[in-house]
Coordinates of N, CA and C in Angstrom, one line a residue:
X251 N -7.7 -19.4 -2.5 CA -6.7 -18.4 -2.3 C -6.5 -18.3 -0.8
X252 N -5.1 -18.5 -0.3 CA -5.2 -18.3 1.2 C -4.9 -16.9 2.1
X253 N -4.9 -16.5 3.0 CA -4.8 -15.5 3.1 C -3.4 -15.6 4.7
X254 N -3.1 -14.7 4.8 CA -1.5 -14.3 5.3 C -1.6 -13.4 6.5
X255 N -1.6 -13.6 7.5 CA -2.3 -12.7 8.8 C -1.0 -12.3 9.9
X256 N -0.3 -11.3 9.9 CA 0.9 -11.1 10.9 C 0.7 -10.2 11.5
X257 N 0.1 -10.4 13.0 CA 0.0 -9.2 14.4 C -1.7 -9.4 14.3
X258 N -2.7 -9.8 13.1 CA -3.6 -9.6 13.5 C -4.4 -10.7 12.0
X259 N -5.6 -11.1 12.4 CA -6.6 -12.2 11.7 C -6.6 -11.3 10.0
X260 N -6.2 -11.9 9.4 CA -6.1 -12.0 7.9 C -7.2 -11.5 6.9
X261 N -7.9 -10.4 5.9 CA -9.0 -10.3 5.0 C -8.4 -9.9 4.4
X262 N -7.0 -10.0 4.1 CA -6.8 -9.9 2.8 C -5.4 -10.4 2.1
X263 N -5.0 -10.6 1.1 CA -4.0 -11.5 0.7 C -3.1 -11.6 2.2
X264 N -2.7 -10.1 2.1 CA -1.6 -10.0 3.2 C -1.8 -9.2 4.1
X265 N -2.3 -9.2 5.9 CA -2.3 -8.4 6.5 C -1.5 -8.1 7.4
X266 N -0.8 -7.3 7.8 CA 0.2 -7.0 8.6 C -0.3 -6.0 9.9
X267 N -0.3 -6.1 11.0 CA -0.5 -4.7 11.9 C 0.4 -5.5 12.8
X268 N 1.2 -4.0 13.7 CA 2.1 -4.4 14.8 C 2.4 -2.8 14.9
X269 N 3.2 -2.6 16.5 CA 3.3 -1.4 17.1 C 4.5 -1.3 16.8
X270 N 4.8 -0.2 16.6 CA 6.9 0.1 16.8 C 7.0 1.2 16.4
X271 N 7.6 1.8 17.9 CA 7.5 2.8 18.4 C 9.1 3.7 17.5
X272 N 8.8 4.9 17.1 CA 10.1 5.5 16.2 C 10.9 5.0 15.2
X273 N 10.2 3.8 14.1 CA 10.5 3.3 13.1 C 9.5 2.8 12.4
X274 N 10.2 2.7 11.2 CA 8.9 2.8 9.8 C 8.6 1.5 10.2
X275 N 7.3 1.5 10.2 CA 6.1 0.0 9.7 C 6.9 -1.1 8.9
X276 N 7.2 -0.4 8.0 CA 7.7 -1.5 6.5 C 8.4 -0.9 6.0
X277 N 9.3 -1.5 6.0 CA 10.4 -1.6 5.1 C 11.0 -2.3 4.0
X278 N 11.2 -2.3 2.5 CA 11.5 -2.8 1.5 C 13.2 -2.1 0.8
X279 N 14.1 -2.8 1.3 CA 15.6 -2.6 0.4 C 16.0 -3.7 -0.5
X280 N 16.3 -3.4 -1.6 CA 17.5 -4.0 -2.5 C 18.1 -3.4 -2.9
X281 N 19.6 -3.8 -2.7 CA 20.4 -3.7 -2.7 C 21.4 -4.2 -4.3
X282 N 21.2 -4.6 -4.5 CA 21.9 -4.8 -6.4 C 21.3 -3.3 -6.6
X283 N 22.5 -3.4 -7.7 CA 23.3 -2.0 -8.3 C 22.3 -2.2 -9.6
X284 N 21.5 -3.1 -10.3 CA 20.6 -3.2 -11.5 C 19.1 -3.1 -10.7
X285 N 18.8 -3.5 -9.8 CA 17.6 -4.0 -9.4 C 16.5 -2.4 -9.0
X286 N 15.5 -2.4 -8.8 CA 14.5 -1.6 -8.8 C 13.8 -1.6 -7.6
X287 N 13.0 -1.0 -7.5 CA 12.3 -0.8 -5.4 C 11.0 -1.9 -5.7
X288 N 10.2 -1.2 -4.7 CA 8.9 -1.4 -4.9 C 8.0 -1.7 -6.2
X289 N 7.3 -2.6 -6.4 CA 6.3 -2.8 -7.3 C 4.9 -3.2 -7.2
X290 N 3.8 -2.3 -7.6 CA 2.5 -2.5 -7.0 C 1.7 -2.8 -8.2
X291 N 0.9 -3.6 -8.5 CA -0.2 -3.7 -9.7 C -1.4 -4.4 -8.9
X292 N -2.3 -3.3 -9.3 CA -3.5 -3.6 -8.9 C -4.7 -3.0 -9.1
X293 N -5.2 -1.6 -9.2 CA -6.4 -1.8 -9.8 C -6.7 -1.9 -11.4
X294 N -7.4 -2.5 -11.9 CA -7.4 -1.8 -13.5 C -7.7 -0.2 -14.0
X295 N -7.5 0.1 -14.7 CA -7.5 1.3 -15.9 C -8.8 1.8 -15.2
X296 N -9.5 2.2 -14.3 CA -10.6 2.7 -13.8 C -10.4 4.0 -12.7
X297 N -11.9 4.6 -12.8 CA -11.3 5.8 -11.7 C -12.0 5.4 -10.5
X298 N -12.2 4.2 -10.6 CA -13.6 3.7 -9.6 C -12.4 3.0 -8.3
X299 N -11.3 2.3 -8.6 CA -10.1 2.0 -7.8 C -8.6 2.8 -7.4
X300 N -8.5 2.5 -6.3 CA -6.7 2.8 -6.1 C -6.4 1.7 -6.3
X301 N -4.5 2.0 -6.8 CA -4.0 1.0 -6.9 C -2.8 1.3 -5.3
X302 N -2.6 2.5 -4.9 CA -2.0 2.9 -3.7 C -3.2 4.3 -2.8
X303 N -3.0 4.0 -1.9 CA -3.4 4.5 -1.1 C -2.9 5.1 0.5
X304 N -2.4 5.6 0.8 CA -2.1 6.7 2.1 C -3.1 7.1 2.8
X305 N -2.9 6.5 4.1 CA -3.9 7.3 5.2 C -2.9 7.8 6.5
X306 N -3.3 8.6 7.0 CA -3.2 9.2 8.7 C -3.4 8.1 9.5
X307 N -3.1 8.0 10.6 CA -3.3 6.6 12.0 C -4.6 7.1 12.2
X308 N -5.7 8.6 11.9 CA -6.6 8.8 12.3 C -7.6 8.7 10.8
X309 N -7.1 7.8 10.4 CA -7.9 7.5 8.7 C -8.2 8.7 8.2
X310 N -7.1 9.8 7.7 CA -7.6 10.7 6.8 C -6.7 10.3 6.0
X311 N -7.0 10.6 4.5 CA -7.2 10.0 3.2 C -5.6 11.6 3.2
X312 N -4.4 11.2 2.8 CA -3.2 11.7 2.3 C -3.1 11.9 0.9
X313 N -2.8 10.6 0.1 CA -2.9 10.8 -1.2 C -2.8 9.0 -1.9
X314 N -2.9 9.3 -3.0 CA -3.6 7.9 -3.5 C -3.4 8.1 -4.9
X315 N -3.1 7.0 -5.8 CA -2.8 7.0 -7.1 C -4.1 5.9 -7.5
X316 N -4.7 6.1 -8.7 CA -6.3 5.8 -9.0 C -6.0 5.0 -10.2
X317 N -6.3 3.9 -10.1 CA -6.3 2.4 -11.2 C -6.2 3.7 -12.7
X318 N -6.6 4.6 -13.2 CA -6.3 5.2 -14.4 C -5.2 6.5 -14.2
X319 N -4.4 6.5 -13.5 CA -3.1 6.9 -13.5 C -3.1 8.4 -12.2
X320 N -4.3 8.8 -12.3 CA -4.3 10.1 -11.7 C -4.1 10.1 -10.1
X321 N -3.2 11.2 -9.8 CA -2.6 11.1 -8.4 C -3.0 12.2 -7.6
X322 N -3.4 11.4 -6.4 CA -4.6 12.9 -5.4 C -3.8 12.9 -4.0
X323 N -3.5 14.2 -4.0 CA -3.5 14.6 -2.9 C -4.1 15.3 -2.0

């Protein structure tokens, strides 16, 4: 499995970090009138994983949705 490293050395599928100053980090549009946003799958049916996660620039924990569906904020 290889791994994907943009602004900084790669541990995980995909790592991205970069500065920019008064616009979002990332951004994802489509555009079709059928089509759907974002899609995330990843931890299993457990409370032990996130499958999303949100932090602060100063690593405080925002909110997070937990491989068995439950959403914390």
């Amino acid at each position: 499995a290889g791994f994907v490293g943009i602004g900084k050395t790669p541990v995980r599928i995909l790592d991205v970090q970069g500065s920019l100053a008064d616009q979002y980090g990332f951004a994802v549009e489509n555009t079709s009138s059928t089509g759907h946003g974002a899609y995330i799958k990843g931890a299993p049916n457990s409370t032990s994983y996130w499958n999303l996660q949100c932090e602060s620039d100063a690593d405080a924990f925002l909110f997070g949705v937990r491989g068995d569906g439950n959403v914390f904020i």
